Structure formats: C-alpha cells, structure tokens
CSV table of C-alpha atoms and ligand atoms in Angstrom, one decimal:
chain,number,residue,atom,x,y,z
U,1,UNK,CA,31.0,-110.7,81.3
U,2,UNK,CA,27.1,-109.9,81.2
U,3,UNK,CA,25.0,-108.4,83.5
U,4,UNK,CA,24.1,-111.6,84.6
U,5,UNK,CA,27.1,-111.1,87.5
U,6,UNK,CA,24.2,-109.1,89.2
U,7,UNK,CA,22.5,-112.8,88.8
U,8,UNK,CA,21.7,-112.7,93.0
U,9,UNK,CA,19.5,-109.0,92.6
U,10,UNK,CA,17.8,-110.9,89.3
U,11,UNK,CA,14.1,-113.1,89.9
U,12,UNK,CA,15.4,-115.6,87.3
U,13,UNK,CA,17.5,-117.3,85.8
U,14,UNK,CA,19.3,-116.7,82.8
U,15,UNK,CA,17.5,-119.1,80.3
U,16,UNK,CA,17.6,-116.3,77.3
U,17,UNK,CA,20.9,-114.8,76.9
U,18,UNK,CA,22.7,-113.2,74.5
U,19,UNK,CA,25.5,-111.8,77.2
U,20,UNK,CA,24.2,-108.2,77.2
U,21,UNK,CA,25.1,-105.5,79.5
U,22,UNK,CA,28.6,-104.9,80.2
U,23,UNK,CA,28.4,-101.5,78.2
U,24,UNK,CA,31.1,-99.1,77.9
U,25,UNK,CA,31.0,-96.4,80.7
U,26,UNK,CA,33.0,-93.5,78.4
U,27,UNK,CA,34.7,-90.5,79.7
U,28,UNK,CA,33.1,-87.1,77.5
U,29,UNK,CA,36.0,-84.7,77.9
U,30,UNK,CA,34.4,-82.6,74.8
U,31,UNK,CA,31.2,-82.1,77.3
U,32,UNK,CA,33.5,-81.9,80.3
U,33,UNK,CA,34.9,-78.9,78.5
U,34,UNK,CA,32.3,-77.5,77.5
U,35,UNK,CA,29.2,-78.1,80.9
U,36,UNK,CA,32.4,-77.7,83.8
U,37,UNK,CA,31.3,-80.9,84.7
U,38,UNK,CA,33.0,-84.0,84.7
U,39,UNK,CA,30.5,-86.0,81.7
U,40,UNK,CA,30.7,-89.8,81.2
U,41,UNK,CA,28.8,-91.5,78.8
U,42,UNK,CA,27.2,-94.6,79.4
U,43,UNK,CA,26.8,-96.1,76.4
U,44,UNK,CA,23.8,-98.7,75.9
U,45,UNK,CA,24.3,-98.8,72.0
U,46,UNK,CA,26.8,-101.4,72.8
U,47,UNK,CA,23.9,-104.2,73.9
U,48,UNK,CA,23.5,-107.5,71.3
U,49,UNK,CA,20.7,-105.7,69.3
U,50,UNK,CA,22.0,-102.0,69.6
U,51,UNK,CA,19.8,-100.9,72.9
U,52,UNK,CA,19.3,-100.7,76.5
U,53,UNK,CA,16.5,-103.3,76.3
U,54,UNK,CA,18.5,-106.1,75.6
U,55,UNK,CA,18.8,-105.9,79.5
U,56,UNK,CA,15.3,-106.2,80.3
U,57,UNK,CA,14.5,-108.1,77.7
U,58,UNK,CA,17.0,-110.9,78.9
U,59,UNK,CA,15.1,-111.1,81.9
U,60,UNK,CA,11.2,-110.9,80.7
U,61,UNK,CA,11.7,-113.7,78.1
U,62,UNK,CA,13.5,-115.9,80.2
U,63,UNK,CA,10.3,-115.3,82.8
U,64,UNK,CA,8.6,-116.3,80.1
U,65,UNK,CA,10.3,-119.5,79.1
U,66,UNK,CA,10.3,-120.5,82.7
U,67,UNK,CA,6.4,-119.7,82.9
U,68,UNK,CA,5.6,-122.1,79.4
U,69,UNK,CA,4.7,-119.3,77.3
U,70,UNK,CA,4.3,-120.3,73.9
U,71,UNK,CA,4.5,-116.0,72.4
U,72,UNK,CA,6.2,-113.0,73.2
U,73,UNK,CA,4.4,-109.6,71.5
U,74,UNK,CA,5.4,-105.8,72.5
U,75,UNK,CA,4.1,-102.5,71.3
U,76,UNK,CA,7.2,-100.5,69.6
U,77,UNK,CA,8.7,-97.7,68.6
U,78,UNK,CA,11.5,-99.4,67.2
U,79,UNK,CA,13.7,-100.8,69.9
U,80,UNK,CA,11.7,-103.2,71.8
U,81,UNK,CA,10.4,-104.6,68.6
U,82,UNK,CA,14.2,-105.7,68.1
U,83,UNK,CA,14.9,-106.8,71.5
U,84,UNK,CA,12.1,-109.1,71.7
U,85,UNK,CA,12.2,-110.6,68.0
U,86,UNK,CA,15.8,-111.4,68.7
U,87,UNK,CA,15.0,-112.6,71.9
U,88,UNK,CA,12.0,-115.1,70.9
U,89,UNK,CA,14.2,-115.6,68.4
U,90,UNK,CA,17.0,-117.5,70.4
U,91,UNK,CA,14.0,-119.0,73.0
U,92,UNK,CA,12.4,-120.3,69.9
U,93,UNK,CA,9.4,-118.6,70.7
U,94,UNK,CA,6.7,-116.9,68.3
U,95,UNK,CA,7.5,-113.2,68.2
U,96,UNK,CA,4.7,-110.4,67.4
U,97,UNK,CA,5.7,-106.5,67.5
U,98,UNK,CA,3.5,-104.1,66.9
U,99,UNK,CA,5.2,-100.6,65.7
U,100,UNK,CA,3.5,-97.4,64.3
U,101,UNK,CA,3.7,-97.0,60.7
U,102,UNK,CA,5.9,-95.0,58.7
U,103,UNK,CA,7.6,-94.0,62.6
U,104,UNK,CA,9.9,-96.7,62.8
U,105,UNK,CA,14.0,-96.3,62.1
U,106,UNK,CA,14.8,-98.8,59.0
U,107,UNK,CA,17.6,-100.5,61.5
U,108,UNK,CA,15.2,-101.3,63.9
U,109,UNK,CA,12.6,-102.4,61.3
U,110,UNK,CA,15.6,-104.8,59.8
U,111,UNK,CA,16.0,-106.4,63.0
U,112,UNK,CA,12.8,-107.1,63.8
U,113,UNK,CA,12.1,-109.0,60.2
U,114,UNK,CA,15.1,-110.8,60.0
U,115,UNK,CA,14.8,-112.0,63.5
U,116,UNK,CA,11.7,-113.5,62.2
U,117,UNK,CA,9.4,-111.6,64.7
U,118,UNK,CA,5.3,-111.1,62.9
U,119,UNK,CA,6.4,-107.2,62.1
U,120,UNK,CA,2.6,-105.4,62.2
U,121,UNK,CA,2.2,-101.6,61.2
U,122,UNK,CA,-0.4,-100.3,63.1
U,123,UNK,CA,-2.1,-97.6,61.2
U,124,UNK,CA,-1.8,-95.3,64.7
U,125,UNK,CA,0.7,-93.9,67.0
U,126,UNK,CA,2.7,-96.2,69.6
U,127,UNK,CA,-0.5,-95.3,72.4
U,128,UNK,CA,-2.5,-96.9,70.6
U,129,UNK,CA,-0.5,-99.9,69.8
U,130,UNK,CA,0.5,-100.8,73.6
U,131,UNK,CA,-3.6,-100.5,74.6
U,132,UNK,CA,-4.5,-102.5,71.4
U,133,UNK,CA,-1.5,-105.0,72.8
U,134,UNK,CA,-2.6,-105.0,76.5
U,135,UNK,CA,-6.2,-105.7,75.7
U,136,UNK,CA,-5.0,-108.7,73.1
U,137,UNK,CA,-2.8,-110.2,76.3
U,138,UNK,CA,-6.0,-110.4,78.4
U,139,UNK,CA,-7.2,-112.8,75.7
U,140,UNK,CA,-4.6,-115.0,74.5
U,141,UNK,CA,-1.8,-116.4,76.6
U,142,UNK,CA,1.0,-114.4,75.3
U,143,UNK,CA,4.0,-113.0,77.2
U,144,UNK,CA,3.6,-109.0,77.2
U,145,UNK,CA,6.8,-108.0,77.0
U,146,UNK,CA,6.4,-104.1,77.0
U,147,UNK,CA,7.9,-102.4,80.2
U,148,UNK,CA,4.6,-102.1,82.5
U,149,UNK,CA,6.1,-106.1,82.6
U,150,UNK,CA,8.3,-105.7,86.0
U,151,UNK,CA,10.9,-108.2,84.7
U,152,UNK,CA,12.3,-105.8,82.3
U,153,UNK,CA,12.5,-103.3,85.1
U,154,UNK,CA,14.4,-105.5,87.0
U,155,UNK,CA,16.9,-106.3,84.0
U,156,UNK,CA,17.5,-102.9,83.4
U,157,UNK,CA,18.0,-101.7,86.7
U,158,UNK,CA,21.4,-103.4,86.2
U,159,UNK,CA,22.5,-100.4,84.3
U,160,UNK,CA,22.7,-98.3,87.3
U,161,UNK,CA,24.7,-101.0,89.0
U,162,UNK,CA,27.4,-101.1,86.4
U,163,UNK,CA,27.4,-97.3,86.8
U,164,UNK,CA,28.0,-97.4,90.6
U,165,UNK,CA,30.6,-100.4,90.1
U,166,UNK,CA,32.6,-98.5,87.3
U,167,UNK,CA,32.5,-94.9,89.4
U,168,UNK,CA,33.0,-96.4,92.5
U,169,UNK,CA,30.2,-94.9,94.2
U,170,UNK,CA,26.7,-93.3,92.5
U,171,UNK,CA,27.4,-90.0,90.3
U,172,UNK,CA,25.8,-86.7,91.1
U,173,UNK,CA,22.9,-86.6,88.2
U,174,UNK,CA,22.0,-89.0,85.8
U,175,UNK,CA,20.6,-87.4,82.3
U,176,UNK,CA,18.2,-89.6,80.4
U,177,UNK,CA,16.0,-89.9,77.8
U,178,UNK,CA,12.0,-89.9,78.9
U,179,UNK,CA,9.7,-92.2,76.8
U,180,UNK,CA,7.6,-94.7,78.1
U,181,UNK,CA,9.4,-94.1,81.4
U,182,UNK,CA,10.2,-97.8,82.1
U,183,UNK,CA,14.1,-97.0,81.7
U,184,UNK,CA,14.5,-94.1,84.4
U,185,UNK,CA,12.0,-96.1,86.6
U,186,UNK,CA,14.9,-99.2,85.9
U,187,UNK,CA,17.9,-96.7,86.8
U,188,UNK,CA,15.8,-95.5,89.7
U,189,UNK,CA,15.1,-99.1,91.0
U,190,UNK,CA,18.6,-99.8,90.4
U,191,UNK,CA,20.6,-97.1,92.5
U,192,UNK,CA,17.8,-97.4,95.5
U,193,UNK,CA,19.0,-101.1,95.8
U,194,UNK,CA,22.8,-100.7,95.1
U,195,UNK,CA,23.1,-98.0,98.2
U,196,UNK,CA,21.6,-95.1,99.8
U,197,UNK,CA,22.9,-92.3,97.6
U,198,UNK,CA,20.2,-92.0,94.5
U,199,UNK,CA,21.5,-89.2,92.1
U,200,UNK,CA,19.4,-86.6,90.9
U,201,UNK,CA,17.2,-87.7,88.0
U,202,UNK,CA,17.0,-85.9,85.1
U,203,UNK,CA,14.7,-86.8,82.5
U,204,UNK,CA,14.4,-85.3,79.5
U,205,UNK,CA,11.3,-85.3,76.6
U,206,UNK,CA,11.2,-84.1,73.3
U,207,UNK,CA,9.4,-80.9,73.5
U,208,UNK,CA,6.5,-82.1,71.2
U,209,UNK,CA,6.3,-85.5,73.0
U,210,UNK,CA,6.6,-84.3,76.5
U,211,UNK,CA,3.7,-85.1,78.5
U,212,UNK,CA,5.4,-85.7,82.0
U,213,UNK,CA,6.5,-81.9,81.3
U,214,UNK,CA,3.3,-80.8,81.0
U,215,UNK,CA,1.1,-83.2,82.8
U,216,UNK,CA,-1.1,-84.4,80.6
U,217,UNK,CA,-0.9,-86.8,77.9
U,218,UNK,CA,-0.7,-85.9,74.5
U,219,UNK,CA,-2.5,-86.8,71.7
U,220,UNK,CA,-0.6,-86.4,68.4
U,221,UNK,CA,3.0,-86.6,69.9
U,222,UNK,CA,5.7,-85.5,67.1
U,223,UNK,CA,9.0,-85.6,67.1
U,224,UNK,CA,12.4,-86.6,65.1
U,225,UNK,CA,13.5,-88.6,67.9
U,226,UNK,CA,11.2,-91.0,67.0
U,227,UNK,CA,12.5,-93.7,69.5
U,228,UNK,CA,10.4,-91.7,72.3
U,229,UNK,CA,7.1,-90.2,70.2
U,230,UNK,CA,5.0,-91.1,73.3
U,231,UNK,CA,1.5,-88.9,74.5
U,232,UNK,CA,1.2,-91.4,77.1
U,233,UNK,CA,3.5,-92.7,79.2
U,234,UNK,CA,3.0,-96.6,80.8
U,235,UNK,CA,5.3,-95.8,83.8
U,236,UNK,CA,4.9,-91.5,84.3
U,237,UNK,CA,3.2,-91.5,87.7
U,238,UNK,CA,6.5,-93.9,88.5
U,239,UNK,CA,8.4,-92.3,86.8
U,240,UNK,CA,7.8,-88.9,88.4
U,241,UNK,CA,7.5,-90.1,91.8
U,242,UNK,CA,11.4,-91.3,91.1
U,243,UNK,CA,12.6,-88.5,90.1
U,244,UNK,CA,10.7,-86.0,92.6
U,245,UNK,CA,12.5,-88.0,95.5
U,246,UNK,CA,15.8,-87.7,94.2
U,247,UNK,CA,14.9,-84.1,93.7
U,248,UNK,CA,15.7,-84.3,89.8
U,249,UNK,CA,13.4,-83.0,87.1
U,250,UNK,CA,12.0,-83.6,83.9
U,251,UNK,CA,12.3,-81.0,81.2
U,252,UNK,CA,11.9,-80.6,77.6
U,253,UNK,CA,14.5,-80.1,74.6
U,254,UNK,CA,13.9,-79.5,71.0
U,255,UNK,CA,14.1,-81.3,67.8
U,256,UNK,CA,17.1,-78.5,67.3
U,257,UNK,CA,18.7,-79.4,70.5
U,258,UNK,CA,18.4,-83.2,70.2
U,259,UNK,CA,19.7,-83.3,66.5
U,260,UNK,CA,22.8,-80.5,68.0
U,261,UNK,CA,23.5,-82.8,70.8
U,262,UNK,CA,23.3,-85.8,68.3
U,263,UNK,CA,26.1,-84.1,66.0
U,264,UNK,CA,28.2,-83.1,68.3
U,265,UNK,CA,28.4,-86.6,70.3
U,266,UNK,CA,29.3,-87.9,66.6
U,267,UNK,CA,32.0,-85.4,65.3
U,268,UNK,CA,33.3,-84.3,68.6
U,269,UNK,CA,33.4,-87.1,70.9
U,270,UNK,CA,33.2,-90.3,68.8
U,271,UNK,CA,30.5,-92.0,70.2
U,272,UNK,CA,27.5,-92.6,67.6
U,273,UNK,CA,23.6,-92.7,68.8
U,274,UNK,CA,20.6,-92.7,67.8
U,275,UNK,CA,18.4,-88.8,68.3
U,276,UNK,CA,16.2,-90.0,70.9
U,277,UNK,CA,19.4,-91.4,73.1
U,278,UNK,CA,21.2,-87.7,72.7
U,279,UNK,CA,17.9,-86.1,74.4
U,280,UNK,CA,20.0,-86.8,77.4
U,281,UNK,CA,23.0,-84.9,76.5
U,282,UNK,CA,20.9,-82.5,74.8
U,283,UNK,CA,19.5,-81.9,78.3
U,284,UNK,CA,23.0,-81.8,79.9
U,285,UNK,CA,24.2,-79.2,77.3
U,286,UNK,CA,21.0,-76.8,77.8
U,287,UNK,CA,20.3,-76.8,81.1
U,288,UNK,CA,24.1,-77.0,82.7
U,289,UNK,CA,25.6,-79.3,85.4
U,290,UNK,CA,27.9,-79.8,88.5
U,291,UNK,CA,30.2,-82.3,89.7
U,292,UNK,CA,30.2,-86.1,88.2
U,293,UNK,CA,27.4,-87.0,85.7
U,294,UNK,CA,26.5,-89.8,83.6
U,295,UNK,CA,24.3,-89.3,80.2
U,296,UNK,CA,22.5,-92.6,79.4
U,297,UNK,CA,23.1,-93.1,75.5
U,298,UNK,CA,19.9,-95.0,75.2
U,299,UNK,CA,20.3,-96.7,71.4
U,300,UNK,CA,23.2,-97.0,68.7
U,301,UNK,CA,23.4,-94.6,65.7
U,302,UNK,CA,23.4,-97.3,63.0
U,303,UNK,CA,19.7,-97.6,64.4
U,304,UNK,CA,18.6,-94.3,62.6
U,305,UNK,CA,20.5,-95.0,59.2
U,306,UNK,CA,18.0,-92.3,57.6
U,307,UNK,CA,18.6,-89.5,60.3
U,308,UNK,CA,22.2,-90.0,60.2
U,309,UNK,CA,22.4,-88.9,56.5
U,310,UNK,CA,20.0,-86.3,57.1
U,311,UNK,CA,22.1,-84.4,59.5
U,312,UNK,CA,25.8,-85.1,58.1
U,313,UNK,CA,28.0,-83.2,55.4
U,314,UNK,CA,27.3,-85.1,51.7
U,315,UNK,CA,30.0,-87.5,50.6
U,316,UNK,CA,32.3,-86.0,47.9
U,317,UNK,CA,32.1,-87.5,44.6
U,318,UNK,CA,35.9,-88.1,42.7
U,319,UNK,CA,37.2,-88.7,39.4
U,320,UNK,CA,39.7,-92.0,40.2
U,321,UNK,CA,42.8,-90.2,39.4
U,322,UNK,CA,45.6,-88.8,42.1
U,323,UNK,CA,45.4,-85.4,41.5
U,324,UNK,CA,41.6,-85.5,42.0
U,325,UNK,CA,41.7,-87.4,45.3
U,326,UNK,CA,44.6,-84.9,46.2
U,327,UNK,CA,42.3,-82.3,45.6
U,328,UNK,CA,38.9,-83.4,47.2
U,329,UNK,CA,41.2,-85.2,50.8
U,330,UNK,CA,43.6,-82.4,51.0
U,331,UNK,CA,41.9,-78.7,49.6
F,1,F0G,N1,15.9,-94.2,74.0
F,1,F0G,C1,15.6,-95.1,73.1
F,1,F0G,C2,16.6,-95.3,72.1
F,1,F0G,C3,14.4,-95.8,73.2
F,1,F0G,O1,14.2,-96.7,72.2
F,1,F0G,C4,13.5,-95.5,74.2
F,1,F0G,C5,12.2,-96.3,74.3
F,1,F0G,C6,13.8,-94.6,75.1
F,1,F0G,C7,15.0,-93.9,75.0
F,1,F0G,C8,12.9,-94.2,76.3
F,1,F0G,O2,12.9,-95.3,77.2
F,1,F0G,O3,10.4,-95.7,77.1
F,1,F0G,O4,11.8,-96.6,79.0
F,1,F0G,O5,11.3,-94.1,78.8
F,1,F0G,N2,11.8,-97.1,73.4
F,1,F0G,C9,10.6,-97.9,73.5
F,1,F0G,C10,10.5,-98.9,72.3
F,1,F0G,C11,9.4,-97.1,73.7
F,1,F0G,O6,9.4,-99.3,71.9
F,1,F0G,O7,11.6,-99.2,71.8
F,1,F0G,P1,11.5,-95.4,78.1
C-alpha cells in the first residue's frame, strides 16, 4: 500500500515511487492521559527517507519526469534535500540541494550525499537559499522542487486522507509543525477535498522562528528545531488563510517545550522524532485540547542523531564482568 491508492485525487502518474505514505496513525495514551483528550499520533517518520515529503516529493518528480526535465534542485533545511536526492536518485535525474551551513541534521546531510544529490552549503540561512534557488529556476530549465511547486501540495495532502480513512471521519484539531507552511496548506487541501468537516488547524512555530505569530518575517530566525528555522515563510498568506477558516490558530512554543515534548514522545510513548516534528505535541501539551486530535510527527528521530544525544541520559560505561553488569542493569 502507498498513497498512490488516492491515485484518482493525484494530477499524475506515479512514475517516481518509492511506495511512501501509508504511515502509522498511533494511538498516544501517555498524552491522552495527560491533555483529557483522546491523542493519536500520525507518524510521518515512517516515509522511505524518514519524512513527510516523500509524499510530495513522489508527485513533483514524477511531474517532472513526465515534463522532460533533465534536474531537480530544492532549497533545504534538511528534509527536502533528502527527499529530492533520493528521488532524482531513482528518476535518474541530476539532483542539486541547497541547505544552510552548519543548520543541517548530520542524517539528513547523509542522505542527501549518498543519494548522490550536488550537496551545496550556502553561507546564509534557508530564506536566502529558496530566493537564490527561485531566481536560478528562472534561468536554467530545472524542476523546482521546493513546496511553492503545487505538486508537492497535492502529494501531501494525501496525509489528511489517510487520517480521515483511519478515524473514520475528520478529527477535531490537527497539531502541526509551521515552517515553510507548505505541509499545513497540504493537510488543509487534503481535508477540504475528502469532506466538508475541516478540523481546526493548529500550527505551531518555534518561538524564535515564528513569523506567522507575529506577522512579519524574521530576519535571523534561531532555533534548535532546526528542521523549521524559517523568517519567511513561501506559503504564510496560505497558510493563514487555512487555518483562520477552520477557526484554528498559529502559536509559538519554546526551544524548552519542543525539546520536553521531544523527550517525552521518546521515553513515554515510544515513538522517536525529530525536535521540529514534536513542535506539534509540544503545542498540544501547552495549550490543552478537547475531543479527538491528531499530532503530525513531521520527521523521524534518527534524523537529528546529534540532538538525540544531546537531550538523553549518558550511556553507562562497565567493567565485562557479572557482578559489574549486575550492578550498573539492576542498582
Ligand atoms: N517538520 C519537519 C521535520 C520539516 O522538515 C519541516 C520542513 C516542517 C516540519 C515544516 O513543514 O515547511 O511545510 O511548514 N522542512 C523543510 C525542508 C523546510 O527543507 O526540509 P513546512
């Protein structure tokens, strides 16, 4: 099964396919206990290269096959540089990501080099990489496979569909990680054509990346969920005009509250993301909820290898005899 069941709401075909979607739709009774709500955890870690944009990426570079293209290029904060280069990869296409330096998980920067994508480092934040990347497009015939492209909205709309199939009907309020705002656009998209009954949106930014909180971009966005250090978002006026009309909001959390939210989705519930994705749940724990809910676990945990042994207890070193292992499993 792949999201290509939903192949009669898709504008192509599947030429590029790696059999994403399909993702695990978890129950949270941890966060159930804890919110009063009844949590579940949809979780888009579980996509071929560890993210939700497997599913738009399915979609954009098999537009792109099917339009000649020769080149697929994306500006990145990590994720979309993995998607596409895996992508281009298996189309046999040249793949250029763009990412800013030094801000980029080492999984994601794996990925993207062994897929064999042109890995550049831009000496800038990701802003500056996707207007650098949207200028270069207007040049050169390269596919742009950022999500201002529609096809990836239309791929990832397929997530809410899966939701609605799994529940049975739409939940109350979806919780979501705010970046570039492409993905709660997609969810947006996604409930509007599956039925009438849109959840609230709930869109959460890191507090020193938050521009759709504030309205106005910012210029030196900084945070440790580095997946969605964005000033400027591609899709906000979208984005906002979504979530106003399913009379949802879009708030900030901290650094502190992703990196709780992060730990406790680990140890307590047993479902391992990356920071940026536990924004969401983050959200869900600070601000409260009612009835059914679904957090959007954006990215896998094995992403961030560096955060995740930033935040966890140290591993115990042991002398290889029995009473020393007695002593460090069982005291
Ligand atoms: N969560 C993760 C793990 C992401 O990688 C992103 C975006 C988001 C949430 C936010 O989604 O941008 O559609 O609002 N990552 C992009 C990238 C920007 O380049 O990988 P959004």
């Amino acid at each position: 099964m792949s999201l290509w069941r939903y192949r009669d709401r898709l504008p192509v075909e599947p030429l590029v396919t790696l059999n994403e979607g399909d993702t695990p739709l978890i129950p949270a009774p941890r966060l159930s206990e804890r919110t009063g709500a009844e949590v579940w955890l949809k979780f888009e870690g579980a996509n071929p290269t560890g993210s939700f944009k497997d599913r738009g990426m399915t979609v954009a570079v098999s537009a792109a096959v099917r339009e000649g293209a020769q080149a697929v290029i994306c500006a990145s904060t990590g994720n979309t540089a993995a998607s596409a280069a895996a992508y281009a990869a298996r189309a046999g296409l040249r793949g250029a990501v763009i990412v800013p330096e030094g801000n980029i998980a080492t999984g994601k920067l794996a990925q993207a080099l062994m897929h064999d994508a042109r890995v550049v480092a831009l000496r800038g934040n990701f802003d500056e990489a996707l207007r650098l990347v949207r200028e270069l497009v207007e040049r050169h015939p390269i596919s742009l496979v950022n999500s201002v492209n529609e096809f990836r909205i239309d791929g990832q709309k397929t997530a809410a569909f899966e939701v609605c199939d799994g529940l049975g009907e739409a939940p109350d309020a979806l919780f979501i990680p705010v970046g570039n705002a492409g993905n709660i656009t997609s969810w947006h998209r996604g409930f509007e054509e599956y039925e009438d009954a849109i959840p609230r949106l709930l869109g959460f930014q890191a507090e020193g990346a938050a521009p759709l909180v504030h309205g106005r971009a910012v210029a030196r966005p900084e945070t440790v969920a580095s997946a969605i250090r964005i000033g400027n978002p591609a899709r906000g006026e979208e984005a906002m005009e979504a979530i106003a009309s399913s009379r949802g909001s879009i708030r900030a959390v901290s650094d502190q509250e992703i990196l709780a939210a992060y730990r406790l989705l680990a140890a307590k519930e047993g479902v391992f993301c990356e920071p940026a994705s536990a924004a969401s749940v983050a959200g869900l724990l600070k601000y409260g909820a009612e009835g059914r809910v679904v957090c959007v676990l954006t990215g896998h945990g094995l992403k961030d290898p560096t955060a995740a042994l930033d935040q966890a207890r140290s591993v115990i070193p042991c002398e290889p005899s029995l009473a020393a292992v007695e002593e460090v499993v069982m005291g």
